[in-house]
Coordinates of C-alpha atoms in Angstrom, one line a residue:
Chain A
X302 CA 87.0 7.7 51.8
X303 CA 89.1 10.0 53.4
X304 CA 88.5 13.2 55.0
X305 CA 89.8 15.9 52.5
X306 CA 87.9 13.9 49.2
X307 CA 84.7 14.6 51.4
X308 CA 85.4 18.1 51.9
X309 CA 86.2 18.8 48.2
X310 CA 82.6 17.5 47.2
X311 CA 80.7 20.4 46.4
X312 CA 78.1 21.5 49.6
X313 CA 75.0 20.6 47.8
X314 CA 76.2 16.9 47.0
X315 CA 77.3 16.3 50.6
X316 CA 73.9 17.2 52.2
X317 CA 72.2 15.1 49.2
X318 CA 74.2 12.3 50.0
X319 CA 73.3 12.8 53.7
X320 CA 70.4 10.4 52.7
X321 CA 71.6 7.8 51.9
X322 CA 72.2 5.0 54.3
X323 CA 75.9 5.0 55.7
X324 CA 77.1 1.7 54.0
X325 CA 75.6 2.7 50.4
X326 CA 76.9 6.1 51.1
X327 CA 80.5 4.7 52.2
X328 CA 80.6 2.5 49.2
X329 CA 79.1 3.8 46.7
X330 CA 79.8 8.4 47.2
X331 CA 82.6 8.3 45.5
X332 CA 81.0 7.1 42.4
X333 CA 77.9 9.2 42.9
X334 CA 80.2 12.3 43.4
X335 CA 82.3 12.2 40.7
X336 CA 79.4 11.2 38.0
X337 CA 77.6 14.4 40.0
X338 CA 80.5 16.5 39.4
X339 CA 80.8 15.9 35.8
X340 CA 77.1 16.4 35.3
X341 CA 77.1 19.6 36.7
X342 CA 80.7 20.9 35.5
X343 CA 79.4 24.3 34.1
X344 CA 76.2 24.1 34.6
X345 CA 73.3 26.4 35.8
X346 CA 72.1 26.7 39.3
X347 CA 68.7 25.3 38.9
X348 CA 70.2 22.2 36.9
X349 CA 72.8 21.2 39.8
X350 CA 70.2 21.7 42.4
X351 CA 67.9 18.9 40.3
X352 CA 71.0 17.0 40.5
X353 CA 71.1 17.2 44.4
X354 CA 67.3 16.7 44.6
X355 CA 68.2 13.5 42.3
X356 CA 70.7 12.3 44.3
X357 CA 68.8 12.5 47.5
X358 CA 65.8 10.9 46.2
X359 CA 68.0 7.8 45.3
X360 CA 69.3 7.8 48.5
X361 CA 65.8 8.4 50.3
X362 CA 64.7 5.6 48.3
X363 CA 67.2 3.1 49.5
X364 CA 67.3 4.5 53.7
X365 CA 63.1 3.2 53.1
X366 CA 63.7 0.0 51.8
X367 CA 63.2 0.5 47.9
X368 CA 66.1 -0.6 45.6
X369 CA 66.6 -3.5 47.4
X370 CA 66.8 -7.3 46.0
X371 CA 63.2 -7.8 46.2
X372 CA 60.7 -6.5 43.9
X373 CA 59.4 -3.4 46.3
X374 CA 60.3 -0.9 43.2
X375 CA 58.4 -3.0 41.0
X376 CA 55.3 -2.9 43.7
X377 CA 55.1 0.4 44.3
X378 CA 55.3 1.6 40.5
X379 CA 52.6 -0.7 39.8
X380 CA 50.7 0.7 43.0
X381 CA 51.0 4.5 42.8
X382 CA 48.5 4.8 39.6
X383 CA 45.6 1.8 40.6
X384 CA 46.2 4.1 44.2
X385 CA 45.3 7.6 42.7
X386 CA 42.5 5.9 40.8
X387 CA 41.4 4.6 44.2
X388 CA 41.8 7.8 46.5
X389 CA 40.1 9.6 43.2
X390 CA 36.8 7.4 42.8
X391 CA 36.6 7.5 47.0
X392 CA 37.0 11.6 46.5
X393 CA 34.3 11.3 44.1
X394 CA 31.7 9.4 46.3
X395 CA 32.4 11.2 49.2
X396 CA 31.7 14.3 47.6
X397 CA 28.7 13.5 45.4
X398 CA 27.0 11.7 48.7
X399 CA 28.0 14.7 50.6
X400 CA 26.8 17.5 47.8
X401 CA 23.7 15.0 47.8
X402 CA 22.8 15.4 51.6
X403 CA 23.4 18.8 52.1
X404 CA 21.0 19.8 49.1
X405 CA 18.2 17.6 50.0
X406 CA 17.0 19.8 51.7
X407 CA 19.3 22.8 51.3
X408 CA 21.6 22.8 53.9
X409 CA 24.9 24.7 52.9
X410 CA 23.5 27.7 55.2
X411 CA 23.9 25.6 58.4
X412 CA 27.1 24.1 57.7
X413 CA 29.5 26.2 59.8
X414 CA 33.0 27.5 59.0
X415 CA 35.0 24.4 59.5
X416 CA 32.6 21.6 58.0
X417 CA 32.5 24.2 55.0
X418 CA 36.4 23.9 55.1
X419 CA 36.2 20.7 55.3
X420 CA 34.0 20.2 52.1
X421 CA 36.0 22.4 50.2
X422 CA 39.1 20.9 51.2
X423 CA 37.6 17.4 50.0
X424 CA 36.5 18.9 47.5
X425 CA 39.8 20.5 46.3
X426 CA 41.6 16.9 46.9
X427 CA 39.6 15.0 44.8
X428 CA 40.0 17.5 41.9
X429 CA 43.5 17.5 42.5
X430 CA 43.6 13.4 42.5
X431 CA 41.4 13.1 39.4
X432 CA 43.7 16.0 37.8
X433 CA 46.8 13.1 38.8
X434 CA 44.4 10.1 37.5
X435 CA 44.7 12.1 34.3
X436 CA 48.0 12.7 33.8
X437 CA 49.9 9.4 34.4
X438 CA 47.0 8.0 32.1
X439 CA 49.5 10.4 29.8
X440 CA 52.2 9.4 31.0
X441 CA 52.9 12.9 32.6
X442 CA 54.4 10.9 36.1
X443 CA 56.8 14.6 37.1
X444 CA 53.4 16.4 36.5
X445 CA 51.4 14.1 38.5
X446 CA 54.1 13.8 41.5
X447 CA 53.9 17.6 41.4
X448 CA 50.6 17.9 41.5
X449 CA 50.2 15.2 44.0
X450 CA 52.6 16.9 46.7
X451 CA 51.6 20.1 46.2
X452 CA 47.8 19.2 46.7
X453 CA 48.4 17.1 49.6
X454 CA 51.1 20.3 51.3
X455 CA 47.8 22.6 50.3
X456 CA 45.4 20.4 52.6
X457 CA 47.4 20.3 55.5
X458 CA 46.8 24.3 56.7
X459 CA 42.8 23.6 55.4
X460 CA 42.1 20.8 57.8
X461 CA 44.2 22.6 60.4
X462 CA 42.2 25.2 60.7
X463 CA 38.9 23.0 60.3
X464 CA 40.0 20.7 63.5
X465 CA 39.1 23.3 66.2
X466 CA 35.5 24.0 64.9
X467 CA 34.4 20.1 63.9
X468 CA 32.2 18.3 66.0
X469 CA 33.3 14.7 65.0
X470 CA 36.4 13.2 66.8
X471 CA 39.9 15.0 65.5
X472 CA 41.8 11.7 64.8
X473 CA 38.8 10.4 62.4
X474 CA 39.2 14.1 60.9
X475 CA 42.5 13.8 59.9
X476 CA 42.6 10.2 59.2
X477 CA 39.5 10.7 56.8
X478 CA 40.8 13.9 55.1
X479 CA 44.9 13.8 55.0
X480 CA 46.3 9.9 55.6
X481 CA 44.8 8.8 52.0
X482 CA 46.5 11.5 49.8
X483 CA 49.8 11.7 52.1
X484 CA 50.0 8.1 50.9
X485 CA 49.4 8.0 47.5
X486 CA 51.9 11.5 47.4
X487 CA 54.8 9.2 48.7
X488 CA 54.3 6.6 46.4
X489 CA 54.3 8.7 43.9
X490 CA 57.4 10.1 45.0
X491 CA 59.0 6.7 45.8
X492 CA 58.5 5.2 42.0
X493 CA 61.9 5.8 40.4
X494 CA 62.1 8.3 37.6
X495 CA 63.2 5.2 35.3
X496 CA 60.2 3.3 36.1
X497 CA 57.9 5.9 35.9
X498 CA 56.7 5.9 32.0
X499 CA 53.5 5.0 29.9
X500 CA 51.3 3.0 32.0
X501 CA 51.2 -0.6 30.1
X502 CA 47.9 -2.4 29.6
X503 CA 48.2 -4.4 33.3
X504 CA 48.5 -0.9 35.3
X505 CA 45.5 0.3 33.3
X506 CA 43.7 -2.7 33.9
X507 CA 45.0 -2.1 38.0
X508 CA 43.1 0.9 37.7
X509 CA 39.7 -0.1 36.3
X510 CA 39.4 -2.7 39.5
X511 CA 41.0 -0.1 41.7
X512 CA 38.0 1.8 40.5
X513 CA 35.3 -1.2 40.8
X514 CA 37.0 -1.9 44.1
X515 CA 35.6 1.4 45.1
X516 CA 32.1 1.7 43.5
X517 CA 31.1 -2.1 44.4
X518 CA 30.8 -1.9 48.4
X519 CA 27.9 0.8 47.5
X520 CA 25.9 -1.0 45.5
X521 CA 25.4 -2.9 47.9
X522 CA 23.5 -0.5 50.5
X523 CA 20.6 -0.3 49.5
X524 CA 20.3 -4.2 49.8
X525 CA 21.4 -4.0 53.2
X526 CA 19.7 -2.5 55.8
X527 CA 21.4 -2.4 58.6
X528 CA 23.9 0.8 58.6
X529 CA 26.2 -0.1 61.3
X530 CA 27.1 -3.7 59.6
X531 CA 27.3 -1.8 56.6
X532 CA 29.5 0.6 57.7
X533 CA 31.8 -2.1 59.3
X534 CA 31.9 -3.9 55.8
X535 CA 32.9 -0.8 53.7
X536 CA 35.7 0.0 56.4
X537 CA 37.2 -3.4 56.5
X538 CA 36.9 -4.8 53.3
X539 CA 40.1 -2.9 52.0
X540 CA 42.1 -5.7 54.0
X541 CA 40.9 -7.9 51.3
X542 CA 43.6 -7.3 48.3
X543 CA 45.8 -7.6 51.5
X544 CA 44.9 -11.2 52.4
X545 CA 44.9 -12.4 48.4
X546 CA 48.0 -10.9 48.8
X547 CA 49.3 -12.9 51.4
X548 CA 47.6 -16.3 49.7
X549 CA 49.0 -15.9 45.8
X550 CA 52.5 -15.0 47.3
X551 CA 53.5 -18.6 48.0
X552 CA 52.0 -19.2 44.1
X553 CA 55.3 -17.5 42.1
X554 CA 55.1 -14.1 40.8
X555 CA 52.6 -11.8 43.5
X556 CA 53.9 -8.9 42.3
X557 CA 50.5 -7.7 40.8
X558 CA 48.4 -8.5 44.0
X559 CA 51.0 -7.3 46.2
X560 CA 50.8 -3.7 44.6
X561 CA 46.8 -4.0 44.3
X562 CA 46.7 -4.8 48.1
X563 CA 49.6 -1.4 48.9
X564 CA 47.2 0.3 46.3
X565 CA 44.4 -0.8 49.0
X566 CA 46.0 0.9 51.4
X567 CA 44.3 4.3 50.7
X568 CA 41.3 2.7 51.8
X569 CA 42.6 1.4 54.6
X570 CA 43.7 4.9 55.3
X571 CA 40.6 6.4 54.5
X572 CA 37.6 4.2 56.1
X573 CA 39.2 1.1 58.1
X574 CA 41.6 3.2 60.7
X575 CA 38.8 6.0 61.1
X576 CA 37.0 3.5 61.9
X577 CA 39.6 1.3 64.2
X578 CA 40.1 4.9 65.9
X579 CA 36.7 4.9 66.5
X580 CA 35.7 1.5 68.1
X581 CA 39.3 1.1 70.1
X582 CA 39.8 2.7 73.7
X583 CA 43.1 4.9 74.4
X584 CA 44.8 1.9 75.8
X585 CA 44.2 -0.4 72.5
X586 CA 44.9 2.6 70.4
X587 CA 48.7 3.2 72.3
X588 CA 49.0 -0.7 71.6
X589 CA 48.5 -1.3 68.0
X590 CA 50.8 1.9 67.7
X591 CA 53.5 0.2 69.6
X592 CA 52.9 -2.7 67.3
X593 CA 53.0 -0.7 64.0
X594 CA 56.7 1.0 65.4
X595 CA 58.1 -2.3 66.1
X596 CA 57.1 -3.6 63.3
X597 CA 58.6 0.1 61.1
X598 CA 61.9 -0.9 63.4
X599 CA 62.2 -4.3 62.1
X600 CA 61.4 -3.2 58.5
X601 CA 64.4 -0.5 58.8
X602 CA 66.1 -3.3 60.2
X603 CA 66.0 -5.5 57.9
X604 CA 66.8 -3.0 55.1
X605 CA 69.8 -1.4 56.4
X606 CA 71.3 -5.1 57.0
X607 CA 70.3 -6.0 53.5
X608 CA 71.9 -2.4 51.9
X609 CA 75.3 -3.3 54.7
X610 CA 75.5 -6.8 53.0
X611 CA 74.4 -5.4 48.7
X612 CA 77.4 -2.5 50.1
X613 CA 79.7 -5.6 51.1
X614 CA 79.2 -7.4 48.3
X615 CA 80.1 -4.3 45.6
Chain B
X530 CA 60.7 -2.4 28.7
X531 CA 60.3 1.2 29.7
X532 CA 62.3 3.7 27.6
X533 CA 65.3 4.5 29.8
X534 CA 65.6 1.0 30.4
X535 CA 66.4 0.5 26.4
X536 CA 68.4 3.6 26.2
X537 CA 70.3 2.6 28.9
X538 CA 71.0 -0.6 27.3
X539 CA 71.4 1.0 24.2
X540 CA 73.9 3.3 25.1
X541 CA 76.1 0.2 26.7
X542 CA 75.5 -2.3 23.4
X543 CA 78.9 -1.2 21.2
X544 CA 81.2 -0.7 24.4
X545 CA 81.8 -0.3 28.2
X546 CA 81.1 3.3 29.1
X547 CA 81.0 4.8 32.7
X548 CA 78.3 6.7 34.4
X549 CA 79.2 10.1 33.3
X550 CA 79.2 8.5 29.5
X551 CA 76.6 6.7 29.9
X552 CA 74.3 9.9 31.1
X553 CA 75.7 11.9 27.8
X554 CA 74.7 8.5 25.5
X555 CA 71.4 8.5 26.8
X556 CA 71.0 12.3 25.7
X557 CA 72.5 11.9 22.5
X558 CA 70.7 8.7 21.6
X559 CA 67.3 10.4 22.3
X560 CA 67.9 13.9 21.2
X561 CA 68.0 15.4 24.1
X562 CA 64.3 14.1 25.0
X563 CA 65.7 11.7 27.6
X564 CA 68.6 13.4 30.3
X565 CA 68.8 10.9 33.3
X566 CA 70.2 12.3 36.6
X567 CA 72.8 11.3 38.5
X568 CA 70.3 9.3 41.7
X569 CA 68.1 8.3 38.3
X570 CA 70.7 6.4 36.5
X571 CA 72.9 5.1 39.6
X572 CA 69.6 3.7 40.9
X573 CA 68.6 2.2 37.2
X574 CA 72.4 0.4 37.0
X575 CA 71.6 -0.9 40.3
X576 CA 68.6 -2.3 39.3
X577 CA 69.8 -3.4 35.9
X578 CA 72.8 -4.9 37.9
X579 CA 70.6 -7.0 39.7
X580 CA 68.5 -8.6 37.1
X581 CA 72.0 -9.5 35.6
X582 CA 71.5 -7.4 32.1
X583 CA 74.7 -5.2 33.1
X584 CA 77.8 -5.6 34.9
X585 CA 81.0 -4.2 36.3
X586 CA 83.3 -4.4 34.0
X587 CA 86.1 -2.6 35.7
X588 CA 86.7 0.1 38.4
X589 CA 89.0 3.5 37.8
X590 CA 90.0 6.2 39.5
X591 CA 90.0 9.7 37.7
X592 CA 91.3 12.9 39.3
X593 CA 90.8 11.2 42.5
X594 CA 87.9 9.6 42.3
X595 CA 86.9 6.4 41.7
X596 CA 84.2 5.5 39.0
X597 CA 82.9 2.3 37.5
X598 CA 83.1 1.1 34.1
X599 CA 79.7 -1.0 32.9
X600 CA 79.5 -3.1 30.2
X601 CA 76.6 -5.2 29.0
X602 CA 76.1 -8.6 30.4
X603 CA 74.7 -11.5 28.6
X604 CA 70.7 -11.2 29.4
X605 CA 71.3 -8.3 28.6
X606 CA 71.9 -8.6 25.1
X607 CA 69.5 -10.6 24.6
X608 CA 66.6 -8.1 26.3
X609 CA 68.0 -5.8 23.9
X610 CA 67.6 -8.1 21.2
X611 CA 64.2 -9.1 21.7
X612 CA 62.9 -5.3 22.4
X613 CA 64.5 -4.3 19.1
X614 CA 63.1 -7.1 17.5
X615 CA 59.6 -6.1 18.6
X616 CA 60.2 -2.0 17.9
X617 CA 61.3 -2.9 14.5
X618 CA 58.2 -5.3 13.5
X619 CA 55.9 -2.6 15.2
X620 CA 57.5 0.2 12.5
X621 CA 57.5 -2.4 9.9
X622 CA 54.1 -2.7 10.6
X623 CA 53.7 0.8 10.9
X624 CA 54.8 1.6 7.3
X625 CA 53.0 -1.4 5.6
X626 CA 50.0 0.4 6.8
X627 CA 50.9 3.7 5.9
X628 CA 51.4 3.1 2.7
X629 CA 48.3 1.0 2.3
X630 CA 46.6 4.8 3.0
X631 CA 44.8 6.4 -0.1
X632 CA 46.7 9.3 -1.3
X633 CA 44.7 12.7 -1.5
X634 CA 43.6 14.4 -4.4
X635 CA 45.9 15.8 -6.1
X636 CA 48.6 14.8 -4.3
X637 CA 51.8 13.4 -6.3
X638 CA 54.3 10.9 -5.9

């Protein structure tokens, strides 16, 4: 591609195609562009900048590992709707339980500024996720990715302003309130628009045990009576869809369980690293975060080699 | 199969078209309902591409630029064939039933 093609592509098109990774932008722009060009030869302004935005979520998609020879597309569009389900029904609890407490007796008096933020800002969140719940059981998926990111941008200045005035530990804060619905926004955002239709019988069926998943730890407190081991088994049992995961994978097709257990991850999110926060020391803490970017370096590793040799290959 | 998907294949089933064709079939074939974008159908054609249902069938360059020519590969065909096959006994269906509906009153043939 020489120098004076790129500088003829139209502004918007050359930051869009800024996402991509180099090889699949090197091998693949030219085509991109001039299908982009044609698209948007007379077109309106709002139409050529969806056209950009369209481009750069392709290429976003393939710099974090999605499009790739494996089945990741396939996982995450079966994972984004059992994962709304899941950060909904957990929304629900929390908030029920919560609206329980405080009424019993009346407490809303005594709640102070930032834990009333706080409860209005769960609050808002799970309306907003039981709002998306309902509109890919529609089919609705641009609503519901709308929906999603706006909710999840709208909690952000909420919780900021909470953090200062909350007595429980900051990290737990944020980890309880933002990590869930910043995950299930970016899968929601990673399915690709040609996926993304009527949910079929198996993603409905995802759902429902998403949804079981998330009531059935509950039933049992009441049976047992000791909090703290309690409290340990509702924050790690979201490794569970994880490890069947990991044991159906060497049976053929793990696609299903792979998704359930990234669907899981919201609960992960939400009670198990809260909780790792919680237990670890600052040292521990600095070393399982050292871990996680190695192992984020090896997975962009590994995908930029495998877009280099899909880019060779075309 | 989801619906882009078929129209996709579809819009590839009489002849080889490239991208910018293929985006105008897709609109045409659905009314206008279904407009894929550029990143929307390169990434579909990639994925398509790699289950083997479409292929390259030849690379041009117009007014400069290079663009790719896809054509409809054999499993292709055949996922076509068998999604039709299914649509079709569906409406079949469909209209057995329908017309197995009691007509209002006063309603004429």
């Amino acid at each position: 591609m020489t120098e004076k093609q790129t500088d003829d592509r139209p502004r918007l098109l050359r930051a869009a195609l800024r996402a991509y990774p180099r090889a699949s932008r090197a091998v693949h722009g030219q085509e991109l562009a001039a299908i982009y060009v044609e698209a948007t030869t007379g077109a309106g302004r709002i139409t050529t900048l969806r056209e950009a935005v369209d481009v750069a979520g392709h290429g976003l998609r393939l710099r974090f590992g999605l499009g790739g020879r494996g089945r990741v597309e396939e996982i995450v569009t079966r994972a984004a709707p059992a994962a709304a389900a899941l950060c909904a029904t957990q929304g629900v609890v929390y908030v029920v339980a919560l609206a329980a407490m405080l009424l019993n007796p009346p407490q809303f008096q005594e709640l102070g500024t930032a834990n009333a933020l706080m409860l209005g800002d769960a609050a808002g969140a799970t309306a907003v996720w039981v709002a998306v719940v309902a509109l890919l059981l529609t089919g609705r998926w641009s609503a519901a990715r709308i929906l999603g990111a706006f909710g999840t941008a709208a909690q952000v200045p909420v919780v900021l302003a909470a953090l200062p005035g909350l007595e429980m530990e900051r990290a737990y804060a944020v980890c309880q309130a933002l990590l869930p619905s910043l995950f299930v926004s970016l899968l929601l955002l990673a399915v690709p628009r040609d996926l993304a239709g009527p949910l079929e019988a198996r993603d409905r069926s995802a759902m429902g045990w998403a949804v079981v998943f998330a009531l059935v730890p509950y039933v049992f407190m009441p049976l047992v009576h000791v909090p703290y081991v309690m409290q340990l088994f509702l924050s790690f049992v979201w490794f569970l869809p994880g490890g069947w995961a990991l044991l159906r994978a060497r049976r053929g097709d793990a696609t299903g369980p792979a998704a359930f257990a990234l669907a899981g991850g919201v609960g992960v999110l939400r009670l198990s690293l809260p909780m790792l926060v919680e237990l670890s020391s600052s040292r521990e803490l600095a070393a399982a975060a050292l871990v996680l970017a190695a192992a984020a370096f090896g997975w962009r590793r590994r995908s930029r080699r495998a877009t280099e040799d899909r880019a060779a290959r075309s | 199969m989801q619906e882009p998907t078929l129209l996709l294949l579809t819009a590839l089933a009489d002849e080889p078209r490239h991208g910018y064709a293929l985006m105008q079939q897709v609109a045409e074939i659905s009314h206008g309902r279904v407009r894929l974008r550029t990143g929307t159908l390169y990434g579909a054609l990639e994925r398509l591409q790699r289950e083997g249902m479409v292929r390259v069938e030849r690379e041009e360059v117009v007014d400069g630029r290079a663009r790719k020519v896809y054509a409809l590969a054999e499993p292709g065909v055949t996922a076509l064939a068998e999604e039709t096959e299914r649509l079709r006994a569906v409406a079949a269906e469909a209209r057995r039933r329908l017309a197995l509906r009691p007509r209002p009153r006063g309603a004429t043939a």
